[in-house]
Amino acid sequence: MITGGASGMGESTARLFVEEGARVVIGDVQEEKGREVAASLGDACRFVYTDVANSEDVQGMIADAVHAWGRLDVMYNNAGIGGGEGSIVDCSEETFDRIIAVDLKAAWLGMKHALPHLVRNGGGSIITTASVSAFMGMMGQGAYGAAKGGVVQLTRVCAIEYASQGVRANCICPGGTLTPILYANPAAPRAVSPEEVGERLKYAQPIPRAGLPGDIANAALWLASDESSFVTGQSIVVDGGWMASARQPLAQQQPSVRATST
Ligand SMILES: NC(=O)c1ccc[n+]([C@@H]2O[C@H](COP(=O)([O-])OP(=O)(O)OC[C@H]3O[C@@H](n4cnc5c(N)ncnc54)[C@H](O)[C@@H]3O)[C@@H](O)[C@H]2O)c1
């Protein structure tokens, strides 16, 4: 089960999982795109219209997967929104609530409704897409960062509550990754092209290229597989070294300031 599978990292993961022999259900609000992706993957992939912030939708999507394929082994809570929320003062309550609902509550709903199926099977893997924003304060990402930070903590609790029943829970924390969330966001202050974003992402971290959806799909594949069977409660950062290279605040880069502060 992959939410947000109509685009970006979710689409790339659906393609990789099918290539590796999995049967996949994509849940997404982008109906046309979701159906297109599923159709391109043949009989091994289904699409179910799902708003991940809606409990009934999430239950329906999981029921479809279990009905179609007989069981659920992997729940990947990947759908997300973000960008353009503005500063804490500028962000509307409506925007704050929607970001928390889609980026945090939906992960909880996915866990809540998938867990009984996974436990019944004797185990499984829950993966959630968090972000480096869970660990670093980023301007204009109050709601988004709070939601992703919440996902990291929720993952830990899920991991310890269900470890003895064979369920593992981990999250992936991408850095800047070239997907539509960065260049096709209607809430963004101005239109940007994928090429422009790709160029900017090249220099956002030590590894001099943009992060790609396939980088995240490969991490998800490992977390979904038995090869990560002793890994749970973790936040796997996939960011080309961005978090390892935190820049100094401007004030600390100025020699006169540095000399007087230790
Ligand atoms: N691209 C990045 O730089 C980046 C960095 C860190 C984290 N992330 C996270 O990665 C995840 C995947 O995003 P992406 O970068 O592939 O972007 P994307 O926009 O290509 O994909 C997100 C998908 O989620 C779907 N979606 C949004 N709201 C939904 C809802 N309510 N119900 C169901 N589906 C919904 C969208 O329709 C879309 O298909 C998100 O959780 C995002 O926050 C992205």
mmCIF file of C-alpha atoms and ligand atoms in Angstrom:
data_model
loop_
_atom_site.group_PDB
_atom_site.id
_atom_site.type_symbol
_atom_site.label_atom_id
_atom_site.label_comp_id
_atom_site.label_asym_id
_atom_site.label_seq_id
_atom_site.Cartn_x
_atom_site.Cartn_y
_atom_site.Cartn_z
ATOM 1 C CA MET A 1 0.000 0.000 0.000
ATOM 2 C CA ILE A 2 1.589 3.271 -1.116
ATOM 3 C CA THR A 3 -0.112 6.599 -0.473
ATOM 4 C CA GLY A 4 0.788 9.534 -2.687
ATOM 5 C CA GLY A 5 1.670 6.968 -5.340
ATOM 6 C CA ALA A 6 0.375 9.082 -8.223
ATOM 7 C CA SER A 7 3.456 11.311 -8.251
ATOM 8 C CA GLY A 8 7.057 11.862 -7.196
ATOM 9 C CA MET A 9 8.549 9.509 -4.624
ATOM 10 C CA GLY A 10 5.357 7.456 -4.287
ATOM 11 C CA GLU A 11 5.138 6.838 -8.028
ATOM 12 C CA SER A 12 8.808 5.930 -8.209
ATOM 13 C CA THR A 13 8.386 3.536 -5.259
ATOM 14 C CA ALA A 14 5.305 1.902 -6.817
ATOM 15 C CA ARG A 15 7.308 1.288 -10.026
ATOM 16 C CA LEU A 16 10.281 -0.154 -8.129
ATOM 17 C CA PHE A 17 8.139 -2.351 -5.874
ATOM 18 C CA VAL A 18 6.266 -3.825 -8.868
ATOM 19 C CA GLU A 19 9.587 -4.392 -10.655
ATOM 20 C CA GLU A 20 10.719 -6.325 -7.553
ATOM 21 C CA GLY A 21 7.628 -8.549 -7.663
ATOM 22 C CA ALA A 22 5.278 -6.789 -5.245
ATOM 23 C CA ARG A 23 1.586 -6.198 -5.759
ATOM 24 C CA VAL A 24 0.784 -2.588 -5.025
ATOM 25 C CA VAL A 25 -2.242 -0.436 -4.265
ATOM 26 C CA ILE A 26 -1.804 3.270 -4.824
ATOM 27 C CA GLY A 27 -3.969 5.631 -2.755
ATOM 28 C CA ASP A 28 -4.046 9.257 -3.851
ATOM 29 C CA VAL A 29 -6.326 12.246 -4.432
ATOM 30 C CA GLN A 30 -5.007 12.683 -7.991
ATOM 31 C CA GLU A 31 -7.419 10.307 -9.637
ATOM 32 C CA GLU A 32 -6.438 10.635 -13.287
ATOM 33 C CA LYS A 33 -2.698 10.508 -12.646
ATOM 34 C CA GLY A 34 -3.087 7.663 -10.134
ATOM 35 C CA ARG A 35 -5.109 5.562 -12.571
ATOM 36 C CA GLU A 36 -2.542 6.277 -15.296
ATOM 37 C CA VAL A 37 0.373 5.100 -13.108
ATOM 38 C CA ALA A 38 -1.522 1.974 -12.008
ATOM 39 C CA ALA A 39 -2.509 1.121 -15.603
ATOM 40 C CA SER A 40 1.098 1.487 -16.747
ATOM 41 C CA LEU A 41 2.094 -1.158 -14.171
ATOM 42 C CA GLY A 42 -0.413 -3.760 -15.380
ATOM 43 C CA ASP A 43 -2.162 -6.299 -13.173
ATOM 44 C CA ALA A 44 0.260 -5.854 -10.293
ATOM 45 C CA CYS A 45 -0.985 -2.389 -9.432
ATOM 46 C CA ARG A 46 -4.363 -0.926 -8.449
ATOM 47 C CA PHE A 47 -5.485 2.627 -7.764
ATOM 48 C CA VAL A 48 -7.971 3.616 -5.073
ATOM 49 C CA TYR A 49 -9.081 7.231 -4.703
ATOM 50 C CA THR A 50 -8.070 8.145 -1.143
ATOM 51 C CA ASP A 51 -7.826 11.316 0.878
ATOM 52 C CA VAL A 52 -5.323 10.143 3.474
ATOM 53 C CA ALA A 53 -6.658 12.624 6.027
ATOM 54 C CA ASN A 54 -10.051 10.895 5.906
ATOM 55 C CA SER A 55 -10.355 7.847 8.142
ATOM 56 C CA GLU A 56 -13.050 6.148 6.051
ATOM 57 C CA ASP A 57 -11.008 6.611 2.873
ATOM 58 C CA VAL A 58 -7.944 5.078 4.529
ATOM 59 C CA GLN A 59 -9.950 2.084 5.760
ATOM 60 C CA GLY A 60 -11.481 1.656 2.295
ATOM 61 C CA MET A 61 -8.067 1.735 0.602
ATOM 62 C CA ILE A 62 -6.650 -0.893 2.968
ATOM 63 C CA ALA A 63 -9.775 -3.058 2.618
ATOM 64 C CA ASP A 64 -9.343 -2.886 -1.177
ATOM 65 C CA ALA A 65 -5.725 -4.045 -0.920
ATOM 66 C CA VAL A 66 -6.610 -6.933 1.380
ATOM 67 C CA HIS A 67 -9.600 -7.909 -0.744
ATOM 68 C CA ALA A 68 -7.607 -7.789 -3.994
ATOM 69 C CA TRP A 69 -4.359 -9.380 -2.860
ATOM 70 C CA GLY A 70 -5.408 -11.385 0.183
ATOM 71 C CA ARG A 71 -3.080 -9.686 2.685
ATOM 72 C CA LEU A 72 -1.181 -6.536 3.550
ATOM 73 C CA ASP A 73 2.568 -6.666 4.188
ATOM 74 C CA VAL A 74 3.785 -3.091 3.737
ATOM 75 C CA MET A 75 2.080 0.198 4.518
ATOM 76 C CA TYR A 76 3.933 3.181 3.082
ATOM 77 C CA ASN A 77 2.450 6.463 4.353
ATOM 78 C CA ASN A 78 4.029 8.771 1.832
ATOM 79 C CA ALA A 79 1.384 11.277 0.673
ATOM 80 C CA GLY A 80 2.117 14.815 1.741
ATOM 81 C CA ILE A 81 1.607 18.485 1.101
ATOM 82 C CA GLY A 82 3.719 21.492 1.938
ATOM 83 C CA GLY A 83 5.277 24.678 0.705
ATOM 84 C CA GLY A 84 3.976 28.207 0.669
ATOM 85 C CA GLU A 85 2.485 28.206 4.182
ATOM 86 C CA GLY A 86 4.324 31.411 5.110
ATOM 87 C CA SER A 87 5.579 32.532 8.510
ATOM 88 C CA ILE A 88 3.789 31.588 11.727
ATOM 89 C CA VAL A 89 1.902 34.888 11.647
ATOM 90 C CA ASP A 90 1.006 34.610 7.952
ATOM 91 C CA CYS A 91 -0.073 30.952 7.940
ATOM 92 C CA SER A 92 -3.870 30.682 8.227
ATOM 93 C CA GLU A 93 -5.422 28.307 10.740
ATOM 94 C CA GLU A 94 -7.047 26.460 7.864
ATOM 95 C CA THR A 95 -3.660 25.863 6.189
ATOM 96 C CA PHE A 96 -2.085 24.797 9.495
ATOM 97 C CA ASP A 97 -4.898 22.313 10.174
ATOM 98 C CA ARG A 98 -4.751 20.850 6.647
ATOM 99 C CA ILE A 99 -0.963 20.358 6.747
ATOM 100 C CA ILE A 100 -1.181 18.649 10.149
ATOM 101 C CA ALA A 101 -4.065 16.489 8.871
ATOM 102 C CA VAL A 102 -2.312 15.329 5.670
ATOM 103 C CA ASP A 103 1.281 15.169 6.901
ATOM 104 C CA LEU A 104 0.777 13.887 10.464
ATOM 105 C CA LYS A 105 -2.724 12.636 11.255
ATOM 106 C CA ALA A 106 -2.769 10.646 8.004
ATOM 107 C CA ALA A 107 0.351 8.732 9.055
ATOM 108 C CA TRP A 108 -1.393 7.855 12.319
ATOM 109 C CA LEU A 109 -4.522 6.782 10.417
ATOM 110 C CA GLY A 110 -2.419 4.649 8.087
ATOM 111 C CA MET A 111 -0.751 2.948 11.046
ATOM 112 C CA LYS A 112 -3.988 2.573 13.007
ATOM 113 C CA HIS A 113 -5.872 0.880 10.181
ATOM 114 C CA ALA A 114 -2.977 -1.158 8.740
ATOM 115 C CA LEU A 115 -1.688 -2.554 12.040
ATOM 116 C CA PRO A 116 -4.490 -5.084 12.694
ATOM 117 C CA HIS A 117 -3.851 -6.618 9.238
ATOM 118 C CA LEU A 118 -0.081 -6.699 9.700
ATOM 119 C CA VAL A 119 -0.391 -8.227 13.168
ATOM 120 C CA ARG A 120 -2.790 -10.855 11.831
ATOM 121 C CA ASN A 121 -0.134 -11.834 9.244
ATOM 122 C CA GLY A 122 2.504 -12.174 11.937
ATOM 123 C CA GLY A 123 4.239 -8.931 10.972
ATOM 124 C CA GLY A 124 5.003 -6.381 8.325
ATOM 125 C CA SER A 125 6.680 -3.069 7.639
ATOM 126 C CA ILE A 126 5.290 0.442 8.076
ATOM 127 C CA ILE A 127 7.210 3.208 6.359
ATOM 128 C CA THR A 128 6.369 6.914 6.514
ATOM 129 C CA THR A 129 7.900 9.797 4.611
ATOM 130 C CA ALA A 130 9.039 12.457 7.074
ATOM 131 C CA SER A 131 11.625 15.084 6.060
ATOM 132 C CA VAL A 132 14.856 16.754 7.106
ATOM 133 C CA SER A 133 12.417 19.502 8.222
ATOM 134 C CA ALA A 134 11.730 17.253 11.215
ATOM 135 C CA PHE A 135 15.214 18.046 12.512
ATOM 136 C CA MET A 136 16.089 21.525 11.221
ATOM 137 C CA GLY A 137 14.105 24.718 11.673
ATOM 138 C CA MET A 138 13.210 25.982 8.219
ATOM 139 C CA MET A 139 11.734 29.399 7.512
ATOM 140 C CA GLY A 140 8.072 29.253 6.508
ATOM 141 C CA GLN A 141 7.695 25.592 7.519
ATOM 142 C CA GLY A 142 6.151 25.804 10.992
ATOM 143 C CA ALA A 143 3.211 23.487 10.329
ATOM 144 C CA TYR A 144 5.162 21.273 7.906
ATOM 145 C CA GLY A 145 8.165 20.896 10.234
ATOM 146 C CA ALA A 146 5.914 20.238 13.233
ATOM 147 C CA ALA A 147 4.021 17.573 11.273
ATOM 148 C CA LYS A 148 7.206 15.854 10.087
ATOM 149 C CA GLY A 149 8.756 16.044 13.572
ATOM 150 C CA GLY A 150 5.558 14.414 14.814
ATOM 151 C CA VAL A 151 5.962 11.630 12.253
ATOM 152 C CA VAL A 152 9.440 10.822 13.626
ATOM 153 C CA GLN A 153 8.058 10.471 17.151
ATOM 154 C CA LEU A 154 4.945 8.561 16.051
ATOM 155 C CA THR A 155 7.239 6.126 14.235
ATOM 156 C CA ARG A 156 9.198 5.445 17.428
ATOM 157 C CA VAL A 157 6.031 4.771 19.423
ATOM 158 C CA CYS A 158 4.602 2.514 16.701
ATOM 159 C CA ALA A 159 7.909 0.625 16.574
ATOM 160 C CA ILE A 160 8.045 -0.118 20.289
ATOM 161 C CA GLU A 161 4.337 -0.899 20.644
ATOM 162 C CA TYR A 162 4.323 -3.519 17.861
ATOM 163 C CA ALA A 163 7.891 -4.888 17.730
ATOM 164 C CA SER A 164 6.949 -8.025 19.656
ATOM 165 C CA GLN A 165 4.214 -8.724 17.100
ATOM 166 C CA GLY A 166 6.610 -8.614 14.168
ATOM 167 C CA VAL A 167 5.740 -5.160 12.859
ATOM 168 C CA ARG A 168 8.560 -2.726 12.124
ATOM 169 C CA ALA A 169 8.017 1.018 11.696
ATOM 170 C CA ASN A 170 10.541 3.415 10.216
ATOM 171 C CA CYS A 171 10.510 6.726 8.444
ATOM 172 C CA ILE A 172 12.505 8.162 5.580
ATOM 173 C CA CYS A 173 13.625 11.773 5.857
ATOM 174 C CA PRO A 174 14.358 13.142 2.388
ATOM 175 C CA GLY A 175 16.323 16.292 1.738
ATOM 176 C CA GLY A 176 15.611 18.368 -1.364
ATOM 177 C CA THR A 177 14.229 15.900 -3.901
ATOM 178 C CA LEU A 178 13.180 16.789 -7.427
ATOM 179 C CA THR A 179 9.436 16.119 -7.407
ATOM 180 C CA PRO A 180 6.320 18.147 -8.267
ATOM 181 C CA ILE A 181 5.884 19.218 -4.630
ATOM 182 C CA LEU A 182 8.788 21.621 -5.285
ATOM 183 C CA TYR A 183 7.902 22.882 -8.767
ATOM 184 C CA ALA A 184 4.170 22.391 -9.292
ATOM 185 C CA ASN A 185 2.874 23.743 -6.016
ATOM 186 C CA PRO A 186 -0.072 26.116 -6.475
ATOM 187 C CA ALA A 187 0.641 27.625 -3.030
ATOM 188 C CA ALA A 188 4.226 28.538 -3.965
ATOM 189 C CA PRO A 189 4.957 32.260 -4.188
ATOM 190 C CA ARG A 190 5.984 31.995 -7.885
ATOM 191 C CA ALA A 191 6.059 29.432 -10.649
ATOM 192 C CA VAL A 192 9.331 27.546 -11.064
ATOM 193 C CA SER A 193 10.342 24.979 -13.648
ATOM 194 C CA PRO A 194 11.674 21.500 -12.799
ATOM 195 C CA GLU A 195 14.966 22.528 -14.478
ATOM 196 C CA GLU A 196 15.294 25.585 -12.247
ATOM 197 C CA VAL A 197 14.576 23.557 -9.103
ATOM 198 C CA GLY A 198 16.961 20.814 -10.251
ATOM 199 C CA GLU A 199 19.745 23.339 -10.729
ATOM 200 C CA ARG A 200 19.141 24.866 -7.288
ATOM 201 C CA LEU A 201 19.037 21.454 -5.604
ATOM 202 C CA LYS A 202 22.422 20.573 -7.070
ATOM 203 C CA TYR A 203 24.131 22.884 -4.617
ATOM 204 C CA ALA A 204 21.884 22.436 -1.578
ATOM 205 C CA GLN A 205 24.036 19.633 -0.105
ATOM 206 C CA PRO A 206 27.577 18.177 -0.336
ATOM 207 C CA ILE A 207 26.705 15.577 -2.997
ATOM 208 C CA PRO A 208 26.475 17.832 -6.049
ATOM 209 C CA ARG A 209 23.276 16.636 -7.657
ATOM 210 C CA ALA A 210 19.580 16.931 -6.973
ATOM 211 C CA GLY A 211 17.970 14.219 -4.856
ATOM 212 C CA LEU A 212 15.771 12.038 -7.062
ATOM 213 C CA PRO A 213 12.550 10.161 -6.312
ATOM 214 C CA GLY A 214 14.438 6.909 -7.016
ATOM 215 C CA ASP A 215 16.801 7.636 -4.105
ATOM 216 C CA ILE A 216 13.815 7.506 -1.772
ATOM 217 C CA ALA A 217 12.280 4.483 -3.523
ATOM 218 C CA ASN A 218 15.504 2.516 -2.950
ATOM 219 C CA ALA A 219 15.438 3.338 0.772
ATOM 220 C CA ALA A 220 11.762 2.339 0.939
ATOM 221 C CA LEU A 221 12.526 -0.950 -0.815
ATOM 222 C CA TRP A 222 15.152 -1.813 1.794
ATOM 223 C CA LEU A 223 12.856 -0.864 4.676
ATOM 224 C CA ALA A 224 10.031 -2.922 3.147
ATOM 225 C CA SER A 225 12.248 -5.986 2.721
ATOM 226 C CA ASP A 226 13.477 -8.574 5.223
ATOM 227 C CA GLU A 227 16.988 -7.243 4.660
ATOM 228 C CA SER A 228 16.156 -4.539 7.215
ATOM 229 C CA SER A 229 14.564 -7.023 9.632
ATOM 230 C CA PHE A 230 16.483 -5.709 12.703
ATOM 231 C CA VAL A 231 15.771 -2.049 11.943
ATOM 232 C CA THR A 232 12.818 -0.368 13.617
ATOM 233 C CA GLY A 233 11.896 3.019 15.079
ATOM 234 C CA GLN A 234 14.464 4.742 12.856
ATOM 235 C CA SER A 235 14.494 7.892 10.774
ATOM 236 C CA ILE A 236 16.645 7.221 7.730
ATOM 237 C CA VAL A 237 17.944 10.492 6.337
ATOM 238 C CA VAL A 238 18.401 10.487 2.536
ATOM 239 C CA ASP A 239 19.689 13.974 1.798
ATOM 240 C CA GLY A 240 23.071 13.872 0.013
ATOM 241 C CA GLY A 241 24.771 14.951 3.250
ATOM 242 C CA TRP A 242 22.722 18.111 3.790
ATOM 243 C CA MET A 243 22.156 17.528 7.521
ATOM 244 C CA ALA A 244 25.772 16.526 8.042
ATOM 245 C CA SER A 245 26.907 19.924 6.825
ATOM 246 C CA ALA A 246 24.785 22.434 8.741
ATOM 247 C CA ARG A 247 25.857 25.928 7.716
ATOM 248 C CA GLN A 248 26.900 28.333 10.455
ATOM 249 C CA PRO A 249 24.470 31.178 11.084
ATOM 250 C CA LEU A 250 25.669 34.336 9.319
ATOM 251 C CA ALA A 251 26.676 36.074 12.558
ATOM 252 C CA GLN A 252 29.046 33.240 13.486
ATOM 253 C CA GLN A 253 30.756 33.428 10.110
ATOM 254 C CA GLN A 254 31.966 36.971 10.742
ATOM 255 C CA PRO A 255 35.465 36.975 12.319
ATOM 256 C CA SER A 256 34.759 39.935 14.637
ATOM 257 C CA VAL A 257 31.754 38.151 16.110
ATOM 258 C CA ARG A 258 33.597 34.819 16.302
ATOM 259 C CA ALA A 259 36.459 36.418 18.286
ATOM 260 C CA THR A 260 34.176 37.567 21.087
ATOM 261 C CA SER A 261 31.969 34.509 21.364
ATOM 262 C CA THR A 262 32.934 31.202 22.886
HETATM 263 N N1 LIG B 1 10.345 16.595 -2.574
HETATM 264 C C1 LIG B 1 10.999 16.958 -1.497
HETATM 265 O O1 LIG B 1 11.982 17.721 -1.530
HETATM 266 C C2 LIG B 1 10.583 16.402 -0.155
HETATM 267 C C3 LIG B 1 11.467 16.544 0.927
HETATM 268 C C4 LIG B 1 11.124 16.007 2.144
HETATM 269 C C5 LIG B 1 9.930 15.322 2.312
HETATM 270 N N2 LIG B 1 9.078 15.212 1.242
HETATM 271 C C6 LIG B 1 7.847 14.436 1.457
HETATM 272 O O2 LIG B 1 7.810 13.394 0.503
HETATM 273 C C7 LIG B 1 6.469 12.919 0.370
HETATM 274 C C8 LIG B 1 6.165 12.694 -1.100
HETATM 275 O O3 LIG B 1 6.164 13.946 -1.761
HETATM 276 P P1 LIG B 1 6.805 14.166 -3.199
HETATM 277 O O4 LIG B 1 8.026 14.976 -2.992
HETATM 278 O O5 LIG B 1 6.900 12.896 -3.927
HETATM 279 O O6 LIG B 1 5.720 15.165 -3.830
HETATM 280 P P2 LIG B 1 4.553 14.934 -4.893
HETATM 281 O O7 LIG B 1 3.729 16.169 -4.816
HETATM 282 O O8 LIG B 1 5.112 14.525 -6.190
HETATM 283 O O9 LIG B 1 3.743 13.690 -4.308
HETATM 284 C C9 LIG B 1 2.860 13.812 -3.232
HETATM 285 C C10 LIG B 1 1.634 12.986 -3.551
HETATM 286 O O10 LIG B 1 0.762 13.025 -2.415
HETATM 287 C C11 LIG B 1 -0.546 13.164 -2.892
HETATM 288 N N3 LIG B 1 -1.418 13.752 -1.882
HETATM 289 C C12 LIG B 1 -1.400 15.007 -1.384
HETATM 290 N N4 LIG B 1 -2.391 15.175 -0.493
HETATM 291 C C13 LIG B 1 -3.038 13.983 -0.419
HETATM 292 C C14 LIG B 1 -4.146 13.518 0.316
HETATM 293 N N5 LIG B 1 -4.819 14.310 1.165
HETATM 294 N N6 LIG B 1 -4.539 12.234 0.151
HETATM 295 C C15 LIG B 1 -3.888 11.412 -0.714
HETATM 296 N N7 LIG B 1 -2.848 11.813 -1.456
HETATM 297 C C16 LIG B 1 -2.422 13.079 -1.297
HETATM 298 C C17 LIG B 1 -0.417 14.083 -4.115
HETATM 299 O O11 LIG B 1 -1.557 14.031 -4.945
HETATM 300 C C18 LIG B 1 0.848 13.539 -4.747
HETATM 301 O O12 LIG B 1 0.550 12.517 -5.666
HETATM 302 C C19 LIG B 1 5.598 13.951 1.075
HETATM 303 O O13 LIG B 1 5.204 13.434 2.321
HETATM 304 C C20 LIG B 1 6.534 15.136 1.246
HETATM 305 O O14 LIG B 1 6.172 15.934 2.351
HETATM 306 C C21 LIG B 1 9.381 15.729 0.015
#
